[in-house]
Amino acid sequence: MKLSALWRRENSRYLVVAVLPFVAVVLAVVLDDVSFGQQFDKYAYDFLFRLEQPDTWQPSSIILAIDDRTLLDYGGQTGIRDALADGLERIAPVKPAAVAVDVILADPGSPQSDSNLERAFSQTHNLILASYVLRNDKWNEPIARFRKYAVYVGQVHAEFDRYDAVSRDLPLAKVAGIDRRWALAFDTFLAAKGLHVDEESPEDIVAGPVRIPTMDGEEHTIRIRYPPFLKTGSFPQVSIAELDREPGLAKRFAGKAVFVGETVQARDSWTTPYSNGNSTPGIEINASLYETLAHQSFLVDAPVLGVLALCFALSLGASLIYALGSGWICNGLAAGVVGTSQAIPVVAFAHSVVWPWLPGTFAAVFSVAIASTARHLIVRRDLAKAELQRTRYQQAMQFVTHEMRTPLTAIQGSSELIGRYSSMPEAKRKQMADLINSESKRLARMIETFLSVERLSAGQMEMKQERFGLAELVERCSERARPYADRKEIEIDIVKLPADDLSGDRELMEYAVYNLLTNAVKYSPPRTRVKVFGEDNKGDCVRLCVEDQGIGMDKKEVSRIFEKFYRTKRAEQSGEAGTGIGLSIVEQIVTQHGGSIHVESEPGKGSRFTLILKRAS
Ligand code: ADP
């Protein structure tokens, strides 16, 4: 069946239910795949990050900061190695768990500073040094003189979002040349906890008792769970300058993972979901990654199938609500669907699952919009249809009452005359009695037809099952129609009829064929020809055609003539009376007999109605 035809049917609303969820899911997937859509998901992620906080925890790391004051004290950038040496020497006695130095030491400095630094490194337990990938795919790494003191050399690859420069995740591994290195914070974590990477797969890394869920396969990207204490304050830190002034502060480093690096504003600065546009030093990002690992506060992606299933369910919900319900309850429930699409990412985030915001929101809003619009249009269309049917029904009733009035007037008049004139001649009296009799029979037939028609369309009429000859039935119908045809000098020409028997309700089938014949006569100009012919179809079917040279119909009209009470403009203008229900009954009779009806027609040229009927077995 064509879509348009399905749409026209009563239950077109179910088309929305069947199609909309699939369309919504496909559009949601496409939208979520383009960077525009992804950006919305990221904003929602940042928002949820600020909204949904885990319970705060005691930091297990601390920053040894090279801040403005330190640089000032040590004579600027050239004094960094001296500052570093002093800082490390001051905290070494309290035994930090590990010390990560986020300063690239790729070139020799002044001999004095380098030997100071070397001395400090030699006293540092679990020292991790930093490297990064250069443009030529080589590592920029610490010179051998320092390197030999490091348990690991980690990488400090900077990764922030291409579009909004927010740092949300970091790759734990980076490859350059043949060398793959772990992130500085991950190496620090391994060193501080005395762990090693035991297993790794594209979805995770296992180090001792810790399983770290990761993304992007080889790169093992993980989301940084910026610690909740960052929302209100900054990361715990002591600057080297402060330590110089107050050496007692060193005890804050005892047992902690120490991240040493610059905190100078506008250098190596990033933004985070918490920082709200303000910059955060890179060393804080590294320390946050460490906290994520140490506290095992991992944020994992929602399963793709789950997200798709939710989109489908939300859209199906919205479509069903508008297909089955009505009024404000519908709108209330639809608001519930949209609300659910908003609640799920929040609830999921509270359980450390990142549920993308856009697909569900889009599926819900889009489906509610489309389903409610479709519902509105369907209601309007049904209303217009009902209105039209009512008008036509009224017209039909007017016609019926008008038709009934003629025999009734004859009966009334005749009976009055008989009653009034007792001395009426016998012949006249008999003529009137005959008239009363024939007119009342006609009236009874009319009532019977209309009742049958009504019952049949209400599906209440029982069909008889009998066997009858098609040729004989057609002959009978044409005999009945002939007086009518004669009045217009129309010839009913029965060309050839199959000798088959049909089975079913003979009376109803006669009604159908008679209707086609009288229509052919009715909608043809005088002195034309109505041709009736049939043939055996292959298989178990018989074909019967009624062809006229009448007013005809265009395609659009043909598609509607089986609707109850529908009449074409041309038929109305022809001056022929009609109700527009005959053909709808014909179609029902034919289909209930397991057959079908087809129409070919051309305006001004004529029409051919073809019945394909089942032969009696
Ligand atoms: P009625 O003839 O009482 O109007 P029907 O249901 O029998 O109702 O027919 C519906 C409409 O189909 C008619 O009003 C007419 O417009 C069109 N129609 C039916 N038969 C023909 C025909 N043979 N030629 C042209 N139009 C026809």
XYZ file of C-alpha atoms and ligand atoms in Angstrom:
644
model
C 0.000 0.000 0.000
C 1.244 3.457 -0.832
C 2.259 5.628 2.102
C -0.209 8.318 1.116
C -3.040 5.791 1.168
C -1.952 4.520 4.566
C -1.831 8.082 5.791
C -5.385 8.614 4.667
C -6.596 5.635 6.649
C -8.170 6.053 10.062
C -5.169 4.652 11.858
C -2.617 6.924 10.213
C -1.541 7.985 13.675
C 0.087 4.578 14.107
C 2.286 5.377 11.157
C 3.874 8.035 13.373
C 4.421 5.447 16.108
C 6.008 3.028 13.655
C 8.287 5.469 11.853
C 9.140 8.313 14.226
C 11.359 6.417 16.720
C 13.611 5.187 13.904
C 13.887 8.646 12.353
C 14.585 10.191 15.759
C 17.350 7.678 16.549
C 19.043 8.139 13.161
C 18.925 11.950 13.422
C 20.146 11.846 17.025
C 23.115 9.679 16.016
C 23.980 11.950 13.081
C 23.649 15.102 15.177
C 25.756 13.672 17.966
C 28.460 12.742 15.511
C 29.096 16.239 14.157
C 31.298 18.595 16.157
C 28.401 21.000 16.652
C 26.474 18.312 18.509
C 29.504 17.108 20.417
C 30.113 20.597 21.705
C 26.649 20.598 23.293
C 27.480 17.325 24.990
C 30.686 18.869 26.323
C 28.931 21.921 27.728
C 26.434 19.605 29.390
C 29.351 17.541 30.723
C 30.996 20.622 32.243
C 27.690 21.675 33.748
C 27.127 18.250 35.297
C 30.715 18.286 36.498
C 29.975 21.362 38.557
C 26.518 20.134 39.563
C 27.208 16.537 40.531
C 30.093 16.331 42.950
C 31.343 13.201 44.601
C 32.098 13.485 48.331
C 35.282 15.392 48.733
C 38.414 13.503 49.680
C 41.746 14.136 51.344
C 44.271 14.950 48.608
C 47.099 12.451 48.363
C 49.220 14.808 46.258
C 50.624 18.299 46.696
C 52.214 20.852 44.415
C 55.655 22.269 45.001
C 55.127 25.459 43.078
C 57.558 27.571 41.126
C 55.487 30.726 41.353
C 56.154 34.377 40.508
C 57.735 34.943 43.886
C 60.108 31.987 43.435
C 61.169 33.221 40.000
C 61.742 36.672 41.467
C 63.866 35.257 44.298
C 65.959 33.092 41.950
C 66.511 35.606 39.160
C 63.896 34.512 36.625
C 63.864 31.520 34.288
C 67.621 30.996 34.505
C 67.293 30.372 38.235
C 64.722 27.585 37.897
C 67.268 24.765 38.363
C 68.602 26.344 41.571
C 65.058 26.803 42.859
C 64.264 23.201 42.003
C 67.400 21.959 43.752
C 66.600 23.939 46.898
C 62.968 22.862 46.972
C 63.737 19.172 46.491
C 66.462 19.214 49.118
C 64.089 20.788 51.633
C 61.343 18.190 51.156
C 63.588 15.100 50.796
C 63.931 14.506 54.575
C 60.124 14.131 55.054
C 60.054 11.336 52.440
C 57.392 12.126 49.840
C 55.897 8.994 48.179
C 57.070 10.166 44.748
C 58.246 13.398 43.153
C 57.240 14.340 39.604
C 59.188 17.204 38.088
C 57.264 18.914 35.293
C 60.238 20.938 34.064
C 61.876 19.919 30.822
C 65.593 19.452 31.447
C 66.638 18.716 27.878
C 69.741 20.950 27.784
C 72.670 21.478 30.138
C 72.436 24.622 32.294
C 75.207 26.358 34.163
C 77.656 23.797 35.627
C 77.014 25.030 39.151
C 73.181 24.793 38.926
C 73.316 21.421 37.205
C 75.514 19.890 39.876
C 73.243 21.381 42.586
C 70.246 19.822 40.864
C 72.028 16.530 40.400
C 72.761 16.448 44.099
C 69.097 17.150 44.929
C 67.903 14.467 42.511
C 70.228 11.930 44.065
C 68.492 12.480 47.389
C 64.993 12.234 45.895
C 63.137 8.964 46.289
C 60.895 7.865 43.363
C 61.850 10.735 41.060
C 59.876 11.022 37.816
C 61.077 13.384 35.098
C 59.134 14.879 32.208
C 59.458 14.596 28.433
C 57.241 15.479 25.500
C 56.895 14.690 21.819
C 58.556 17.119 19.411
C 57.180 17.922 15.954
C 59.664 15.521 14.340
C 58.168 12.630 16.313
C 61.154 12.504 18.688
C 61.137 12.830 22.444
C 62.413 15.994 24.033
C 63.770 14.496 27.201
C 66.061 15.084 30.191
C 69.780 14.898 29.613
C 71.428 11.667 30.722
C 73.030 13.390 33.700
C 69.600 13.869 35.306
C 67.824 10.970 33.735
C 69.854 8.420 35.611
C 68.192 9.444 38.888
C 64.641 9.006 37.574
C 62.645 5.831 38.130
C 60.501 6.810 35.133
C 60.460 9.447 32.428
C 56.819 10.324 31.804
C 55.261 12.414 29.074
C 53.399 15.668 29.584
C 51.432 15.746 26.378
C 48.964 18.601 26.587
C 45.492 17.714 25.388
C 42.602 20.090 25.537
C 39.509 20.412 23.481
C 40.128 21.728 19.985
C 37.098 24.002 20.076
C 36.900 25.424 23.579
C 40.358 24.713 25.024
C 38.907 22.975 28.083
C 40.989 20.097 29.368
C 38.596 17.249 30.068
C 40.721 14.196 29.411
C 44.313 13.091 28.824
C 45.947 10.175 27.024
C 47.730 7.937 29.504
C 50.054 6.750 26.726
C 51.827 8.522 23.888
C 53.907 7.001 21.097
C 56.795 8.718 19.297
C 59.105 6.723 17.078
C 59.248 3.269 18.585
C 58.941 4.516 22.122
C 55.673 4.609 24.046
C 55.530 6.534 27.305
C 53.012 6.798 30.093
C 51.719 10.132 31.292
C 53.813 11.798 34.014
C 50.922 11.500 36.492
C 50.424 7.801 35.718
C 54.138 7.059 36.216
C 53.964 8.967 39.498
C 50.938 6.903 40.513
C 52.753 3.646 39.683
C 55.889 4.750 41.562
C 54.036 6.099 44.628
C 51.912 2.950 44.955
C 54.699 0.539 43.989
C 52.627 -0.851 41.089
C 53.307 -1.948 37.511
C 51.090 -2.227 34.502
C 50.072 -5.873 34.587
C 47.613 -6.003 31.741
C 46.236 -3.711 29.125
C 43.478 -3.920 26.537
C 41.892 -1.221 24.336
C 39.308 -0.702 27.098
C 41.416 -0.697 30.216
C 44.736 -0.909 32.022
C 45.229 -3.106 35.046
C 47.907 -2.177 37.586
C 47.874 -4.411 40.661
C 44.424 -4.200 42.231
C 43.447 -1.137 40.184
C 41.520 -1.415 36.904
C 41.512 1.837 34.961
C 38.804 2.065 32.290
C 40.196 3.930 29.275
C 39.107 5.131 25.815
C 40.678 5.495 22.353
C 42.476 2.121 22.355
C 46.290 2.489 22.314
C 46.250 6.014 23.720
C 44.278 4.974 26.796
C 42.599 8.312 27.237
C 40.926 8.874 30.584
C 38.696 11.636 31.856
C 40.242 13.745 34.578
C 38.006 13.841 37.641
C 39.085 17.222 38.941
C 38.886 16.764 42.710
C 35.811 18.323 44.345
C 37.976 20.455 46.658
C 39.107 22.352 43.525
C 35.657 23.812 43.043
C 35.983 26.045 46.063
C 39.724 26.445 46.400
C 42.966 25.748 44.655
C 45.118 22.679 44.744
C 47.144 22.182 47.963
C 50.502 23.750 47.266
C 53.563 25.316 48.795
C 55.895 27.450 46.708
C 59.677 27.084 46.856
C 59.890 30.727 47.919
C 57.572 30.024 50.871
C 59.538 26.910 51.767
C 62.740 28.947 51.813
C 61.178 31.377 54.242
C 59.447 28.774 56.355
C 61.262 25.412 56.099
C 58.747 23.848 58.532
C 56.216 23.719 55.687
C 58.177 20.758 54.324
C 56.237 18.408 56.571
C 53.158 18.930 54.379
C 54.944 16.864 51.719
C 55.395 13.792 53.934
C 54.076 10.628 52.233
C 52.470 12.631 49.411
C 52.964 12.484 45.650
C 54.679 15.777 44.887
C 54.199 17.614 41.590
C 56.848 20.207 40.975
C 56.210 22.811 38.294
C 55.501 26.382 37.361
C 52.282 27.976 38.507
C 53.079 31.313 36.903
C 49.959 32.791 35.351
C 49.620 32.699 31.559
C 52.369 30.103 31.142
C 51.351 26.525 30.548
C 47.801 27.448 31.538
C 44.663 25.500 30.707
C 40.988 25.681 31.534
C 38.988 22.944 33.232
C 35.249 22.290 33.663
C 35.629 23.889 37.102
C 37.702 26.876 36.165
C 34.855 28.561 34.276
C 37.061 30.287 31.748
C 39.879 31.109 34.199
C 43.175 29.421 33.559
C 44.631 26.568 35.564
C 48.377 25.760 35.571
C 49.358 22.552 33.776
C 50.916 21.146 36.935
C 47.478 21.262 38.574
C 46.032 19.273 35.673
C 48.743 16.625 36.179
C 48.122 16.510 39.910
C 44.360 16.202 39.238
C 44.978 13.251 36.961
C 46.997 11.719 39.766
C 44.098 12.285 42.195
C 41.714 10.645 39.705
C 43.943 7.569 39.626
C 44.745 7.481 43.328
C 41.122 7.917 44.336
C 39.956 5.617 41.508
C 37.297 8.120 40.638
C 36.819 7.092 37.021
C 34.195 8.557 34.724
C 33.179 6.054 32.074
C 31.128 6.421 28.914
C 27.546 5.165 28.815
C 27.193 2.100 26.553
C 26.324 3.167 22.995
C 23.510 0.614 22.733
C 22.027 1.899 25.964
C 22.046 5.470 24.637
C 20.388 4.370 21.379
C 17.825 2.280 23.249
C 16.950 5.251 25.442
C 16.541 7.523 22.396
C 14.257 4.917 20.857
C 12.264 4.476 24.048
C 11.823 8.234 24.567
C 10.701 8.727 20.998
C 8.386 5.716 21.118
C 6.959 7.024 24.390
C 6.266 10.447 22.866
C 4.669 8.921 19.756
C 2.475 6.559 21.801
C 1.360 9.323 24.128
C 0.066 11.377 21.214
C -1.321 8.355 19.359
C -3.324 7.039 22.299
C -3.992 9.957 24.598
C -5.623 13.323 24.256
C -5.817 16.720 25.917
C -3.576 18.149 28.576
C -2.709 14.740 30.004
C -0.847 14.179 26.755
C 1.144 17.365 27.127
C 1.860 16.531 30.764
C 3.153 13.089 29.860
C 5.178 14.564 26.980
C 6.772 16.971 29.451
C 7.594 13.860 31.484
C 9.371 12.352 28.472
C 11.477 15.495 27.994
C 12.116 15.600 31.761
C 13.329 11.989 31.677
C 15.739 12.837 28.877
C 17.218 15.518 31.167
C 17.228 13.444 34.327
C 19.055 10.441 32.910
C 22.404 12.199 32.236
C 22.233 13.691 35.754
C 21.492 10.370 37.459
C 24.115 8.614 35.333
C 26.735 11.254 36.167
C 25.993 10.794 39.857
C 27.030 7.169 39.264
C 30.175 8.235 37.372
C 28.703 7.372 33.975
C 28.917 10.032 31.265
C 25.606 9.830 29.421
C 25.660 12.132 26.374
C 23.060 14.840 26.804
C 22.251 15.640 23.209
C 20.900 12.376 21.701
C 18.236 11.780 24.368
C 17.272 15.442 24.519
C 17.017 15.658 20.761
C 15.047 12.392 20.461
C 12.595 13.514 23.157
C 12.070 17.111 21.991
C 11.994 16.217 18.299
C 9.545 13.346 18.848
C 7.239 15.391 21.065
C 7.229 18.179 18.464
C 6.549 15.879 15.523
C 4.051 13.620 17.329
C 2.064 16.552 18.702
C 2.022 18.289 15.310
C 0.956 15.067 13.598
C -1.725 14.583 16.213
C -2.951 18.130 15.684
C -3.093 17.636 11.919
C -4.841 14.261 12.228
C -7.465 15.679 14.585
C -8.058 18.556 12.197
C -8.290 16.235 9.229
C -10.666 13.869 11.052
C -12.802 16.802 12.083
C -13.004 18.090 8.525
C -13.792 14.567 7.328
C -16.518 14.096 9.910
C -17.984 17.473 9.005
C -18.023 16.551 5.326
C -19.600 13.180 6.044
C -22.271 14.827 8.134
C -23.128 17.229 5.342
C -23.254 14.400 2.855
C -25.306 12.263 5.192
C -27.769 15.092 5.584
C -27.954 15.456 1.814
C -28.490 11.707 1.470
C -31.226 11.771 4.091
C -32.913 14.630 2.285
C -32.762 12.623 -0.910
C -34.084 9.488 0.769
C -36.993 11.283 2.404
C -37.718 12.991 -0.867
C -37.738 9.635 -2.691
C -40.005 8.147 -0.057
C -42.401 11.011 -0.288
C -43.407 10.114 -3.862
C -44.838 6.630 -3.110
C -46.216 7.883 0.184
C -48.127 10.699 -1.554
C -49.508 8.216 -4.053
C -50.611 5.845 -1.271
C -52.073 8.669 0.763
C -53.976 10.181 -2.162
C -55.331 6.855 -3.409
C -56.455 5.631 -0.026
C -58.172 8.943 0.681
C -60.012 8.769 -2.612
C -61.153 5.205 -1.956
C -62.394 6.200 1.487
C -64.143 9.326 0.311
C -65.993 7.976 -2.740
C -67.854 4.860 -1.732
C -69.582 4.744 -5.090
C -66.350 4.583 -7.052
C -66.509 2.304 -10.081
C -65.020 -1.112 -9.423
C -62.377 -0.779 -12.129
C -61.141 2.551 -10.752
C -61.163 1.161 -7.251
C -59.070 -1.852 -8.358
C -56.628 0.425 -10.185
C -56.138 2.460 -7.017
C -55.725 -0.598 -4.833
C -53.101 -1.904 -7.270
C -51.333 1.453 -7.123
C -51.356 1.400 -3.326
C -50.044 -2.124 -3.403
C -47.208 -1.472 -5.879
C -46.198 1.821 -4.259
C -46.099 0.315 -0.783
C -43.990 -2.557 -2.158
C -41.645 -0.010 -3.695
C -41.461 1.777 -0.364
C -40.742 -1.482 1.427
C -37.990 -2.276 -1.091
C -36.450 1.146 -0.597
C -36.500 0.775 3.160
C -35.103 -2.744 2.863
C -32.243 -1.533 0.652
C -31.328 1.290 2.974
C -31.487 -0.937 6.001
C -29.329 -3.578 4.295
C -26.901 -0.906 3.278
C -26.664 0.460 6.792
C -26.337 -2.987 8.335
C -23.762 -4.043 5.803
C -21.635 -0.991 6.399
C -21.919 -1.588 10.123
C -20.740 -5.172 9.494
C -23.914 -6.604 11.016
C -25.362 -8.322 7.994
C -24.909 -12.041 7.626
C -23.981 -13.163 4.161
C -25.825 -16.097 2.723
C -23.770 -18.811 1.095
C -25.346 -20.042 -2.112
C -24.279 -20.983 -5.595
C -25.517 -18.977 -8.562
C -24.711 -18.412 -12.230
C -23.003 -15.123 -13.071
C -24.486 -14.879 -16.580
C -28.003 -15.328 -15.279
C -27.426 -12.719 -12.566
C -26.149 -10.147 -15.076
C -29.097 -10.816 -17.388
C -31.500 -10.229 -14.527
C -29.855 -6.968 -13.548
C -29.848 -5.640 -17.080
C -33.531 -6.546 -17.415
C -34.226 -4.482 -14.333
C -32.140 -1.564 -15.581
C -33.486 -1.630 -19.131
C -36.642 0.499 -18.562
C -34.431 3.185 -17.097
C -31.946 2.882 -19.988
C -34.754 3.007 -22.535
C -35.834 6.380 -21.227
C -32.420 7.743 -22.247
C -32.308 5.581 -25.365
C -29.240 3.893 -24.005
C -28.496 0.425 -25.240
C -27.307 -2.167 -22.702
C -25.197 -4.523 -24.705
C -24.215 -7.839 -23.109
C -21.307 -8.983 -25.238
C -20.049 -12.187 -23.733
C -20.375 -13.656 -20.275
C -18.505 -16.502 -18.652
C -20.656 -19.498 -17.830
C -19.180 -19.799 -14.355
C -20.951 -20.113 -11.070
C -20.125 -17.894 -8.136
C -20.789 -18.623 -4.521
C -21.955 -16.178 -1.882
C -24.968 -13.983 -1.335
C -26.847 -13.759 -4.627
C -29.020 -10.857 -3.546
C -26.088 -8.723 -2.453
C -24.146 -9.542 -5.595
C -27.170 -8.535 -7.628
C -27.287 -5.269 -5.739
C -23.636 -4.670 -6.685
C -23.980 -5.460 -10.403
C -27.279 -3.597 -10.666
C -25.634 -0.570 -9.068
C -22.818 -0.578 -11.616
C -25.306 -0.879 -14.465
C -27.604 1.917 -13.252
C -24.581 4.145 -12.566
C -23.363 3.533 -16.114
C -26.758 4.545 -17.456
C -27.141 7.399 -14.983
C -23.807 9.021 -15.784
C -24.045 8.676 -19.602
C -25.619 11.039 -22.096
C -28.634 9.794 -24.108
C -28.136 7.557 -27.121
C -24.905 6.015 -25.963
C -24.000 2.413 -25.294
C -23.296 0.494 -22.077
C -21.290 -2.633 -22.728
C -21.189 -5.559 -20.306
C -18.671 -8.292 -20.908
C -16.794 -10.874 -18.930
C -14.068 -13.390 -19.281
C -12.512 -16.259 -17.416
C -9.342 -15.213 -15.740
C -6.560 -17.673 -15.345
C -6.812 -19.493 -12.048
C -9.951 -19.365 -9.994
C -11.169 -15.871 -10.949
C -13.832 -14.442 -13.217
C -13.769 -10.934 -14.612
C -16.863 -8.811 -15.260
C -16.664 -5.369 -16.905
C -19.289 -2.643 -17.198
C -18.190 -0.007 -19.693
C -19.956 3.233 -20.597
C -19.438 6.252 -22.836
C -20.440 8.672 -20.112
C -19.111 11.697 -18.258
C -16.057 9.853 -16.843
C -13.824 10.926 -13.968
C -10.272 12.113 -13.454
C -7.700 10.131 -11.427
C -8.264 12.065 -8.224
C -12.008 11.518 -8.399
C -11.582 7.824 -9.122
C -9.481 7.461 -5.971
C -12.393 8.776 -3.884
C -15.577 7.316 -5.341
C -15.618 4.429 -2.885
C -15.812 6.827 0.038
C -19.245 7.009 1.612
C -21.316 9.975 0.364
C -18.715 11.135 -2.112
C -20.013 12.411 -5.448
C -17.945 13.980 -8.234
C -18.577 17.541 -9.336
C -19.495 16.282 -12.774
C -22.086 13.913 -11.283
C -23.607 16.712 -9.218
C -23.765 18.976 -12.263
C -25.338 16.231 -14.412
C -28.619 16.752 -12.585
C -28.860 13.041 -11.792
C -29.947 12.341 -8.228
C -27.657 10.256 -6.072
C -26.478 9.636 -2.530
C -22.867 8.670 -3.044
C -23.203 5.506 -0.967
C -23.900 2.938 -3.692
C -20.271 2.318 -4.659
C -19.049 2.127 -1.077
C -21.524 -0.708 -0.581
C -20.528 -2.322 -3.880
C -16.917 -2.338 -2.780
C -17.811 -3.900 0.556
C -19.934 -6.586 -1.063
C -17.200 -7.448 -3.543
C -14.412 -7.560 -0.967
C -16.527 -9.619 1.411
C -16.891 -12.103 -1.416
C -13.115 -12.270 -1.708
C -13.032 -10.213 -4.920
C -11.879 -6.741 -5.925
C -13.102 -3.779 -7.943
C -11.058 -1.636 -10.344
C -11.913 1.521 -12.243
C -10.495 3.037 -15.401
C -11.979 6.314 -16.483
C -11.359 9.384 -18.563
C -13.333 12.614 -18.218
C -15.735 13.047 -21.130
C -14.902 9.681 -22.645
C -16.387 7.106 -20.274
C -15.601 4.635 -17.517
C -14.976 0.956 -17.122
C -15.713 -0.772 -13.803
C -14.130 -4.223 -13.524
C -15.079 -6.797 -10.908
C -12.695 -9.659 -10.258
C -14.681 -12.374 -8.508
C -13.895 -15.793 -7.124
C -15.345 -18.701 -9.069
C -17.304 -21.239 -7.029
C -15.217 -24.318 -6.419
P -24.478 7.926 -6.517
O -24.516 7.426 -7.924
O -25.724 7.688 -5.768
O -24.003 9.344 -6.429
P -22.407 5.938 -6.077
O -21.726 5.555 -4.820
O -23.064 4.891 -6.858
O -23.391 7.119 -5.702
O -21.314 6.632 -6.964
C -20.442 7.561 -6.388
C -19.977 8.560 -7.404
O -19.114 7.950 -8.325
C -21.077 9.138 -8.239
O -21.714 10.205 -7.591
C -20.322 9.592 -9.464
O -19.740 10.835 -9.225
C -19.254 8.543 -9.610
N -19.608 7.487 -10.557
C -20.071 6.243 -10.302
N -20.253 5.533 -11.430
C -19.892 6.347 -12.451
C -19.842 6.205 -13.881
N -20.215 5.071 -14.486
N -19.394 7.247 -14.600
C -19.009 8.413 -14.004
N -19.045 8.612 -12.684
C -19.487 7.591 -11.901
